[in-house]
Amino acid sequence: MIGGLFANVFQRLPSLLYRVSLNMKPQVVFVLGGPGAGKGTQCSKIVESFNYTHLSAGDLLRAERAREGSEFGQLISNHIKEGKIVPVEITINLLKKAMEETMHEDDKKFRFLIDGFPRNEDNLQGWNTVMDGKADVKFVLFFDCSNEVCIDRCLERGKSSGRSDDNRESLEKRIKTYLQSTRPIIELYEKKGKVHTIDASRGVDEVFADVKAILDKDA
Ligand code: ADP
Ligand code: AMP
């Protein structure tokens, strides 16, 4: 009798798990660090090995800037060039839409790496207002390296990226924004014990070994 019950539960386990996943709230990892710390590089590697979807706030803003008919194109363009943080209403709506579309297309894709967000107090408040109760923030992956390393990597990337902000003048502004606005947000999550800090000044594979160990433990 009990054996039969267990067999029944085991038989139905895949469909039960599937149904649980259908009702999953988005599980979010925020990915932060200075410009050029390697956030995008590491997120691409995570996506290869783990079931995460990578959403970069910067990429979503650049796509919106390029979208024909976008009412925000010029504003986004100016902010990016000046290394300033785009108003949260724009960024949060792009993130929310991307998350919803991803989950709508495949309801097993509910794990997200949100790269380059929240970058300041305004971003954080926007997230808390719009996403409160709608997503679980698991932790922050913080890619930590010196300003010099960040600048050198972005200048190197600038040789081929075509980005309007991979030049010394924009980079100085971006670093300033990072130190003044983003570091306090990382510290806030640190106080909550929610930050995994990774030494991002090393080679890509060494950095990824640490990332993998953190995500393996989390799985
Ligand atoms: P972010 O997303 O933080 O702005 P990227 O991932 O785009 O940074 O990396 C910035 C530049 O530095 C890219 O040209 C990338 O190839 C390079 N890069 C990334 N990680 C490393 C690393 N660990 N060592 C050396 N170069 C790196
Ligand atoms: P990134 O691609 O992460 O280096 O970001 C490039 C630029 O996009 C930043 O310097 C900002 O101008 C803008 N940006 C990126 N993420 C955000 C965000 N979370 N909030 C507002 N602006 C952002």
PDB file of C-alpha atoms and ligand atoms in Angstrom:
ATOM      1  CA  MET A   1       0.000   0.000   0.000  1.00  0.00           C
ATOM      2  CA  ILE A   2       2.672   2.515   1.125  1.00  0.00           C
ATOM      3  CA  GLY A   3       5.049   1.136  -1.545  1.00  0.00           C
ATOM      4  CA  GLY A   4       2.355   1.768  -4.157  1.00  0.00           C
ATOM      5  CA  LEU A   5       1.890   5.306  -2.917  1.00  0.00           C
ATOM      6  CA  PHE A   6       5.633   6.016  -3.210  1.00  0.00           C
ATOM      7  CA  ALA A   7       5.746   4.481  -6.702  1.00  0.00           C
ATOM      8  CA  ASN A   8       2.857   6.721  -7.709  1.00  0.00           C
ATOM      9  CA  VAL A   9       4.563   9.848  -6.359  1.00  0.00           C
ATOM     10  CA  PHE A  10       7.849   8.925  -8.077  1.00  0.00           C
ATOM     11  CA  GLN A  11       6.035   8.343 -11.366  1.00  0.00           C
ATOM     12  CA  ARG A  12       4.400  11.742 -11.136  1.00  0.00           C
ATOM     13  CA  LEU A  13       7.529  13.554  -9.933  1.00  0.00           C
ATOM     14  CA  PRO A  14       8.595  15.007 -13.310  1.00  0.00           C
ATOM     15  CA  SER A  15       5.153  16.430 -13.990  1.00  0.00           C
ATOM     16  CA  LEU A  16       4.886  17.718 -10.393  1.00  0.00           C
ATOM     17  CA  LEU A  17       8.267  19.434 -10.706  1.00  0.00           C
ATOM     18  CA  TYR A  18       7.218  20.850 -14.065  1.00  0.00           C
ATOM     19  CA  ARG A  19       4.063  22.280 -12.550  1.00  0.00           C
ATOM     20  CA  VAL A  20       6.023  23.815  -9.646  1.00  0.00           C
ATOM     21  CA  SER A  21       8.332  25.431 -12.209  1.00  0.00           C
ATOM     22  CA  LEU A  22       5.320  26.881 -14.023  1.00  0.00           C
ATOM     23  CA  ASN A  23       4.454  28.830 -10.914  1.00  0.00           C
ATOM     24  CA  MET A  24       8.020  29.900 -10.164  1.00  0.00           C
ATOM     25  CA  LYS A  25       8.728  33.503  -9.414  1.00  0.00           C
ATOM     26  CA  PRO A  26      11.701  34.842 -11.328  1.00  0.00           C
ATOM     27  CA  GLN A  27      14.908  34.071  -9.417  1.00  0.00           C
ATOM     28  CA  VAL A  28      17.314  36.940  -9.845  1.00  0.00           C
ATOM     29  CA  VAL A  29      21.052  37.386  -9.407  1.00  0.00           C
ATOM     30  CA  PHE A  30      22.224  40.992  -9.715  1.00  0.00           C
ATOM     31  CA  VAL A  31      25.636  41.283 -11.410  1.00  0.00           C
ATOM     32  CA  LEU A  32      27.596  44.398 -10.469  1.00  0.00           C
ATOM     33  CA  GLY A  33      31.106  45.808 -10.808  1.00  0.00           C
ATOM     34  CA  GLY A  34      32.899  48.682 -12.497  1.00  0.00           C
ATOM     35  CA  PRO A  35      32.736  49.321 -16.244  1.00  0.00           C
ATOM     36  CA  GLY A  36      34.857  46.661 -17.924  1.00  0.00           C
ATOM     37  CA  ALA A  37      35.113  44.485 -14.800  1.00  0.00           C
ATOM     38  CA  GLY A  38      34.030  41.540 -16.963  1.00  0.00           C
ATOM     39  CA  LYS A  39      30.340  41.291 -16.062  1.00  0.00           C
ATOM     40  CA  GLY A  40      29.187  40.546 -19.606  1.00  0.00           C
ATOM     41  CA  THR A  41      32.047  38.110 -20.225  1.00  0.00           C
ATOM     42  CA  GLN A  42      31.261  36.104 -17.097  1.00  0.00           C
ATOM     43  CA  CYS A  43      27.500  36.199 -17.687  1.00  0.00           C
ATOM     44  CA  SER A  44      28.030  34.632 -21.135  1.00  0.00           C
ATOM     45  CA  LYS A  45      30.043  31.851 -19.525  1.00  0.00           C
ATOM     46  CA  ILE A  46      27.414  31.297 -16.833  1.00  0.00           C
ATOM     47  CA  VAL A  47      24.704  30.951 -19.492  1.00  0.00           C
ATOM     48  CA  GLU A  48      26.776  28.195 -21.199  1.00  0.00           C
ATOM     49  CA  SER A  49      26.866  26.075 -18.014  1.00  0.00           C
ATOM     50  CA  PHE A  50      23.804  27.022 -15.994  1.00  0.00           C
ATOM     51  CA  ASN A  51      20.140  27.565 -16.742  1.00  0.00           C
ATOM     52  CA  TYR A  52      20.227  31.348 -16.501  1.00  0.00           C
ATOM     53  CA  THR A  53      19.092  34.053 -18.904  1.00  0.00           C
ATOM     54  CA  HIS A  54      21.420  37.041 -19.149  1.00  0.00           C
ATOM     55  CA  LEU A  55      19.783  40.468 -19.220  1.00  0.00           C
ATOM     56  CA  SER A  56      22.180  43.400 -19.438  1.00  0.00           C
ATOM     57  CA  ALA A  57      20.652  46.759 -18.529  1.00  0.00           C
ATOM     58  CA  GLY A  58      23.219  48.460 -20.790  1.00  0.00           C
ATOM     59  CA  ASP A  59      22.410  46.160 -23.755  1.00  0.00           C
ATOM     60  CA  LEU A  60      18.659  46.671 -23.285  1.00  0.00           C
ATOM     61  CA  LEU A  61      19.163  50.451 -23.210  1.00  0.00           C
ATOM     62  CA  ARG A  62      21.365  50.354 -26.323  1.00  0.00           C
ATOM     63  CA  ALA A  63      18.712  48.260 -28.120  1.00  0.00           C
ATOM     64  CA  GLU A  64      15.997  50.735 -27.085  1.00  0.00           C
ATOM     65  CA  ARG A  65      18.186  53.605 -28.291  1.00  0.00           C
ATOM     66  CA  ALA A  66      18.443  51.899 -31.673  1.00  0.00           C
ATOM     67  CA  ARG A  67      14.748  50.983 -31.920  1.00  0.00           C
ATOM     68  CA  GLU A  68      12.999  52.916 -34.632  1.00  0.00           C
ATOM     69  CA  GLY A  69      10.334  55.193 -33.179  1.00  0.00           C
ATOM     70  CA  SER A  70      11.655  55.013 -29.618  1.00  0.00           C
ATOM     71  CA  GLU A  71      10.711  58.175 -27.736  1.00  0.00           C
ATOM     72  CA  PHE A  72      13.719  57.696 -25.448  1.00  0.00           C
ATOM     73  CA  GLY A  73      16.476  57.274 -28.083  1.00  0.00           C
ATOM     74  CA  GLN A  74      18.048  60.694 -27.698  1.00  0.00           C
ATOM     75  CA  LEU A  75      17.797  60.749 -23.931  1.00  0.00           C
ATOM     76  CA  ILE A  76      19.426  57.308 -23.632  1.00  0.00           C
ATOM     77  CA  SER A  77      22.131  58.307 -26.082  1.00  0.00           C
ATOM     78  CA  ASN A  78      23.046  61.424 -24.085  1.00  0.00           C
ATOM     79  CA  HIS A  79      23.085  59.582 -20.774  1.00  0.00           C
ATOM     80  CA  ILE A  80      25.279  56.743 -22.063  1.00  0.00           C
ATOM     81  CA  LYS A  81      27.833  59.112 -23.577  1.00  0.00           C
ATOM     82  CA  GLU A  82      27.991  61.098 -20.340  1.00  0.00           C
ATOM     83  CA  GLY A  83      28.243  57.911 -18.232  1.00  0.00           C
ATOM     84  CA  LYS A  84      25.062  58.972 -16.417  1.00  0.00           C
ATOM     85  CA  ILE A  85      22.382  56.637 -15.146  1.00  0.00           C
ATOM     86  CA  VAL A  86      19.265  56.575 -17.301  1.00  0.00           C
ATOM     87  CA  PRO A  87      15.974  57.281 -15.382  1.00  0.00           C
ATOM     88  CA  VAL A  88      14.762  54.098 -13.748  1.00  0.00           C
ATOM     89  CA  GLU A  89      11.284  54.137 -15.320  1.00  0.00           C
ATOM     90  CA  ILE A  90      12.880  53.365 -18.688  1.00  0.00           C
ATOM     91  CA  THR A  91      15.335  50.720 -17.469  1.00  0.00           C
ATOM     92  CA  ILE A  92      12.931  48.863 -15.192  1.00  0.00           C
ATOM     93  CA  ASN A  93      10.274  48.600 -17.899  1.00  0.00           C
ATOM     94  CA  LEU A  94      12.819  47.178 -20.347  1.00  0.00           C
ATOM     95  CA  LEU A  95      13.970  44.636 -17.738  1.00  0.00           C
ATOM     96  CA  LYS A  96      10.430  43.659 -16.730  1.00  0.00           C
ATOM     97  CA  LYS A  97       9.374  43.229 -20.358  1.00  0.00           C
ATOM     98  CA  ALA A  98      12.456  41.106 -21.143  1.00  0.00           C
ATOM     99  CA  MET A  99      11.816  38.887 -18.116  1.00  0.00           C
ATOM    100  CA  GLU A 100       8.150  38.456 -18.990  1.00  0.00           C
ATOM    101  CA  GLU A 101       8.902  37.644 -22.623  1.00  0.00           C
ATOM    102  CA  THR A 102      11.563  35.095 -21.640  1.00  0.00           C
ATOM    103  CA  MET A 103       9.222  33.315 -19.219  1.00  0.00           C
ATOM    104  CA  HIS A 104       6.324  33.501 -21.664  1.00  0.00           C
ATOM    105  CA  GLU A 105       8.390  31.798 -24.378  1.00  0.00           C
ATOM    106  CA  ASP A 106       9.730  29.109 -22.044  1.00  0.00           C
ATOM    107  CA  ASP A 107       8.295  28.805 -18.559  1.00  0.00           C
ATOM    108  CA  LYS A 108      11.317  26.832 -17.352  1.00  0.00           C
ATOM    109  CA  LYS A 109      13.467  29.925 -17.887  1.00  0.00           C
ATOM    110  CA  PHE A 110      12.854  31.738 -14.635  1.00  0.00           C
ATOM    111  CA  ARG A 111      16.459  32.309 -13.541  1.00  0.00           C
ATOM    112  CA  PHE A 112      17.926  35.657 -14.518  1.00  0.00           C
ATOM    113  CA  LEU A 113      21.310  37.327 -14.340  1.00  0.00           C
ATOM    114  CA  ILE A 114      20.547  41.038 -14.274  1.00  0.00           C
ATOM    115  CA  ASP A 115      23.805  42.693 -15.291  1.00  0.00           C
ATOM    116  CA  GLY A 116      24.456  46.363 -14.504  1.00  0.00           C
ATOM    117  CA  PHE A 117      21.449  46.838 -12.249  1.00  0.00           C
ATOM    118  CA  PRO A 118      20.686  48.259  -9.658  1.00  0.00           C
ATOM    119  CA  ARG A 119      23.294  50.938 -10.326  1.00  0.00           C
ATOM    120  CA  ASN A 120      22.005  53.569  -7.892  1.00  0.00           C
ATOM    121  CA  GLU A 121      19.408  54.344  -5.219  1.00  0.00           C
ATOM    122  CA  ASP A 122      16.868  55.342  -7.903  1.00  0.00           C
ATOM    123  CA  ASN A 123      17.301  51.937  -9.630  1.00  0.00           C
ATOM    124  CA  LEU A 124      16.861  50.128  -6.318  1.00  0.00           C
ATOM    125  CA  GLN A 125      13.728  52.054  -5.375  1.00  0.00           C
ATOM    126  CA  GLY A 126      12.307  51.443  -8.853  1.00  0.00           C
ATOM    127  CA  TRP A 127      12.962  47.721  -8.491  1.00  0.00           C
ATOM    128  CA  ASN A 128      11.365  47.618  -5.042  1.00  0.00           C
ATOM    129  CA  THR A 129       8.299  49.484  -6.287  1.00  0.00           C
ATOM    130  CA  VAL A 130       7.746  47.588  -9.534  1.00  0.00           C
ATOM    131  CA  MET A 131       9.048  44.114  -8.673  1.00  0.00           C
ATOM    132  CA  ASP A 132       8.222  43.814  -4.969  1.00  0.00           C
ATOM    133  CA  GLY A 133       6.834  40.329  -4.385  1.00  0.00           C
ATOM    134  CA  LYS A 134       7.131  39.512  -8.106  1.00  0.00           C
ATOM    135  CA  ALA A 135      10.749  38.265  -8.095  1.00  0.00           C
ATOM    136  CA  ASP A 136      13.241  36.872  -5.576  1.00  0.00           C
ATOM    137  CA  VAL A 137      16.688  38.471  -5.456  1.00  0.00           C
ATOM    138  CA  LYS A 138      18.950  35.592  -4.467  1.00  0.00           C
ATOM    139  CA  PHE A 139      22.263  37.438  -4.205  1.00  0.00           C
ATOM    140  CA  VAL A 140      24.671  39.864  -5.869  1.00  0.00           C
ATOM    141  CA  LEU A 141      27.726  38.755  -7.824  1.00  0.00           C
ATOM    142  CA  PHE A 142      30.227  41.561  -7.406  1.00  0.00           C
ATOM    143  CA  PHE A 143      33.153  41.617  -9.852  1.00  0.00           C
ATOM    144  CA  ASP A 144      35.774  43.615  -8.039  1.00  0.00           C
ATOM    145  CA  CYS A 145      38.830  45.156  -9.689  1.00  0.00           C
ATOM    146  CA  SER A 146      40.749  48.420  -9.683  1.00  0.00           C
ATOM    147  CA  ASN A 147      39.699  51.468 -11.682  1.00  0.00           C
ATOM    148  CA  GLU A 148      42.910  51.171 -13.708  1.00  0.00           C
ATOM    149  CA  VAL A 149      42.083  47.614 -14.811  1.00  0.00           C
ATOM    150  CA  CYS A 150      38.518  48.708 -15.664  1.00  0.00           C
ATOM    151  CA  ILE A 151      39.743  51.637 -17.764  1.00  0.00           C
ATOM    152  CA  ASP A 152      42.428  49.600 -19.572  1.00  0.00           C
ATOM    153  CA  ARG A 153      39.928  46.860 -20.475  1.00  0.00           C
ATOM    154  CA  CYS A 154      37.325  49.327 -21.762  1.00  0.00           C
ATOM    155  CA  LEU A 155      39.921  51.222 -23.830  1.00  0.00           C
ATOM    156  CA  GLU A 156      41.010  47.910 -25.319  1.00  0.00           C
ATOM    157  CA  ARG A 157      37.360  46.961 -25.964  1.00  0.00           C
ATOM    158  CA  GLY A 158      36.850  50.442 -27.481  1.00  0.00           C
ATOM    159  CA  LYS A 159      39.214  49.599 -30.351  1.00  0.00           C
ATOM    160  CA  SER A 160      36.507  47.360 -31.820  1.00  0.00           C
ATOM    161  CA  SER A 161      33.274  47.835 -29.815  1.00  0.00           C
ATOM    162  CA  GLY A 162      32.085  50.986 -31.574  1.00  0.00           C
ATOM    163  CA  ARG A 163      30.650  52.056 -28.212  1.00  0.00           C
ATOM    164  CA  SER A 164      30.281  55.810 -27.715  1.00  0.00           C
ATOM    165  CA  ASP A 165      31.390  55.451 -24.075  1.00  0.00           C
ATOM    166  CA  ASP A 166      34.549  53.313 -24.397  1.00  0.00           C
ATOM    167  CA  ASN A 167      36.823  56.364 -24.509  1.00  0.00           C
ATOM    168  CA  ARG A 168      38.866  57.991 -21.758  1.00  0.00           C
ATOM    169  CA  GLU A 169      36.574  60.998 -21.307  1.00  0.00           C
ATOM    170  CA  SER A 170      33.374  58.928 -20.906  1.00  0.00           C
ATOM    171  CA  LEU A 171      35.217  56.351 -18.808  1.00  0.00           C
ATOM    172  CA  GLU A 172      36.298  58.884 -16.216  1.00  0.00           C
ATOM    173  CA  LYS A 173      32.640  59.869 -15.834  1.00  0.00           C
ATOM    174  CA  ARG A 174      31.518  56.224 -15.720  1.00  0.00           C
ATOM    175  CA  ILE A 175      34.036  55.386 -12.998  1.00  0.00           C
ATOM    176  CA  LYS A 176      32.877  58.422 -11.005  1.00  0.00           C
ATOM    177  CA  THR A 177      29.236  57.317 -11.350  1.00  0.00           C
ATOM    178  CA  TYR A 178      30.223  53.782 -10.324  1.00  0.00           C
ATOM    179  CA  LEU A 179      32.091  54.945  -7.198  1.00  0.00           C
ATOM    180  CA  GLN A 180      29.492  57.507  -6.136  1.00  0.00           C
ATOM    181  CA  SER A 181      26.279  55.680  -6.984  1.00  0.00           C
ATOM    182  CA  THR A 182      26.825  51.930  -7.447  1.00  0.00           C
ATOM    183  CA  ARG A 183      29.308  51.125  -4.668  1.00  0.00           C
ATOM    184  CA  PRO A 184      26.827  52.273  -1.982  1.00  0.00           C
ATOM    185  CA  ILE A 185      24.237  49.843  -3.402  1.00  0.00           C
ATOM    186  CA  ILE A 186      26.747  46.981  -3.250  1.00  0.00           C
ATOM    187  CA  GLU A 187      27.551  47.962   0.352  1.00  0.00           C
ATOM    188  CA  LEU A 188      23.865  47.930   1.176  1.00  0.00           C
ATOM    189  CA  TYR A 189      23.527  44.337  -0.053  1.00  0.00           C
ATOM    190  CA  GLU A 190      26.792  43.466   1.734  1.00  0.00           C
ATOM    191  CA  LYS A 191      25.229  44.520   5.031  1.00  0.00           C
ATOM    192  CA  LYS A 192      22.403  42.070   4.294  1.00  0.00           C
ATOM    193  CA  GLY A 193      25.004  39.295   3.720  1.00  0.00           C
ATOM    194  CA  LYS A 194      23.874  38.953   0.088  1.00  0.00           C
ATOM    195  CA  VAL A 195      27.094  39.699  -1.812  1.00  0.00           C
ATOM    196  CA  HIS A 196      29.591  37.251  -3.329  1.00  0.00           C
ATOM    197  CA  THR A 197      32.715  39.281  -4.086  1.00  0.00           C
ATOM    198  CA  ILE A 198      34.993  37.932  -6.802  1.00  0.00           C
ATOM    199  CA  ASP A 199      38.490  39.191  -7.607  1.00  0.00           C
ATOM    200  CA  ALA A 200      37.897  40.153 -11.243  1.00  0.00           C
ATOM    201  CA  SER A 201      41.438  41.344 -11.945  1.00  0.00           C
ATOM    202  CA  ARG A 202      42.530  37.783 -12.851  1.00  0.00           C
ATOM    203  CA  GLY A 203      42.146  35.934 -16.148  1.00  0.00           C
ATOM    204  CA  VAL A 204      38.689  35.026 -17.474  1.00  0.00           C
ATOM    205  CA  ASP A 205      38.963  31.311 -16.586  1.00  0.00           C
ATOM    206  CA  GLU A 206      40.256  31.920 -13.076  1.00  0.00           C
ATOM    207  CA  VAL A 207      37.417  34.351 -12.416  1.00  0.00           C
ATOM    208  CA  PHE A 208      34.909  31.871 -13.829  1.00  0.00           C
ATOM    209  CA  ALA A 209      36.208  29.071 -11.562  1.00  0.00           C
ATOM    210  CA  ASP A 210      35.119  31.176  -8.561  1.00  0.00           C
ATOM    211  CA  VAL A 211      31.794  32.039 -10.186  1.00  0.00           C
ATOM    212  CA  LYS A 212      31.126  28.377 -10.927  1.00  0.00           C
ATOM    213  CA  ALA A 213      31.904  27.345  -7.331  1.00  0.00           C
ATOM    214  CA  ILE A 214      29.357  29.903  -6.064  1.00  0.00           C
ATOM    215  CA  LEU A 215      26.636  28.829  -8.506  1.00  0.00           C
ATOM    216  CA  ASP A 216      27.327  25.107  -7.968  1.00  0.00           C
ATOM    217  CA  LYS A 217      26.762  25.582  -4.250  1.00  0.00           C
ATOM    218  CA  ASP A 218      23.581  27.502  -4.931  1.00  0.00           C
ATOM    219  CA  ALA A 219      22.050  24.858  -7.227  1.00  0.00           C
TER     220      ALA A 219
HETATM  221  P1  ADP B   1      31.562  44.696 -18.482  1.00  0.00           P
HETATM  222  O1  ADP B   1      30.368  43.904 -18.949  1.00  0.00           O
HETATM  223  O2  ADP B   1      31.771  44.588 -16.992  1.00  0.00           O
HETATM  224  O3  ADP B   1      31.557  46.111 -18.954  1.00  0.00           O
HETATM  225  P2  ADP B   1      33.062  43.064 -20.371  1.00  0.00           P
HETATM  226  O4  ADP B   1      32.691  41.667 -20.010  1.00  0.00           O
HETATM  227  O5  ADP B   1      32.444  43.646 -21.595  1.00  0.00           O
HETATM  228  O6  ADP B   1      32.853  44.025 -19.113  1.00  0.00           O
HETATM  229  O7  ADP B   1      34.642  43.111 -20.473  1.00  0.00           O
HETATM  230  C1  ADP B   1      35.301  44.318 -20.820  1.00  0.00           C
HETATM  231  C2  ADP B   1      36.501  43.983 -21.699  1.00  0.00           C
HETATM  232  O8  ADP B   1      37.490  43.291 -20.948  1.00  0.00           O
HETATM  233  C3  ADP B   1      36.147  43.085 -22.889  1.00  0.00           C
HETATM  234  O9  ADP B   1      36.912  43.493 -23.992  1.00  0.00           O
HETATM  235  C4  ADP B   1      36.548  41.681 -22.407  1.00  0.00           C
HETATM  236  O10 ADP B   1      36.941  40.867 -23.473  1.00  0.00           O
HETATM  237  C5  ADP B   1      37.714  41.984 -21.465  1.00  0.00           C
HETATM  238  N1  ADP B   1      37.758  41.094 -20.294  1.00  0.00           N
HETATM  239  C6  ADP B   1      36.716  40.628 -19.600  1.00  0.00           C
HETATM  240  N2  ADP B   1      37.129  39.871 -18.568  1.00  0.00           N
HETATM  241  C7  ADP B   1      38.488  39.877 -18.612  1.00  0.00           C
HETATM  242  C8  ADP B   1      39.520  39.281 -17.804  1.00  0.00           C
HETATM  243  N3  ADP B   1      39.223  38.536 -16.724  1.00  0.00           N
HETATM  244  N4  ADP B   1      40.785  39.510 -18.144  1.00  0.00           N
HETATM  245  C9  ADP B   1      41.099  40.289 -19.201  1.00  0.00           C
HETATM  246  N5  ADP B   1      40.194  40.861 -20.021  1.00  0.00           N
HETATM  247  C10 ADP B   1      38.896  40.673 -19.724  1.00  0.00           C
HETATM  248  P1  AMP B   2      27.161  49.021 -19.442  1.00  0.00           P
HETATM  249  O1  AMP B   2      26.812  48.384 -20.757  1.00  0.00           O
HETATM  250  O2  AMP B   2      26.716  48.214 -18.264  1.00  0.00           O
HETATM  251  O3  AMP B   2      28.620  49.402 -19.366  1.00  0.00           O
HETATM  252  O4  AMP B   2      26.337  50.396 -19.363  1.00  0.00           O
HETATM  253  C1  AMP B   2      26.556  51.436 -20.284  1.00  0.00           C
HETATM  254  C2  AMP B   2      25.735  52.686 -19.923  1.00  0.00           C
HETATM  255  O5  AMP B   2      24.328  52.385 -19.988  1.00  0.00           O
HETATM  256  C3  AMP B   2      25.941  53.245 -18.502  1.00  0.00           C
HETATM  257  O6  AMP B   2      27.084  54.064 -18.392  1.00  0.00           O
HETATM  258  C4  AMP B   2      24.635  54.022 -18.308  1.00  0.00           C
HETATM  259  O7  AMP B   2      24.639  55.259 -19.012  1.00  0.00           O
HETATM  260  C5  AMP B   2      23.614  53.111 -18.962  1.00  0.00           C
HETATM  261  N1  AMP B   2      23.101  52.119 -18.008  1.00  0.00           N
HETATM  262  C6  AMP B   2      23.483  50.829 -17.875  1.00  0.00           C
HETATM  263  N2  AMP B   2      22.828  50.225 -16.879  1.00  0.00           N
HETATM  264  C7  AMP B   2      21.999  51.162 -16.351  1.00  0.00           C
HETATM  265  C8  AMP B   2      21.058  51.180 -15.284  1.00  0.00           C
HETATM  266  N3  AMP B   2      20.859  50.113 -14.512  1.00  0.00           N
HETATM  267  N4  AMP B   2      20.366  52.310 -15.033  1.00  0.00           N
HETATM  268  C9  AMP B   2      20.568  53.358 -15.808  1.00  0.00           C
HETATM  269  N5  AMP B   2      21.452  53.472 -16.786  1.00  0.00           N
HETATM  270  C10 AMP B   2      22.167  52.374 -17.082  1.00  0.00           C
END
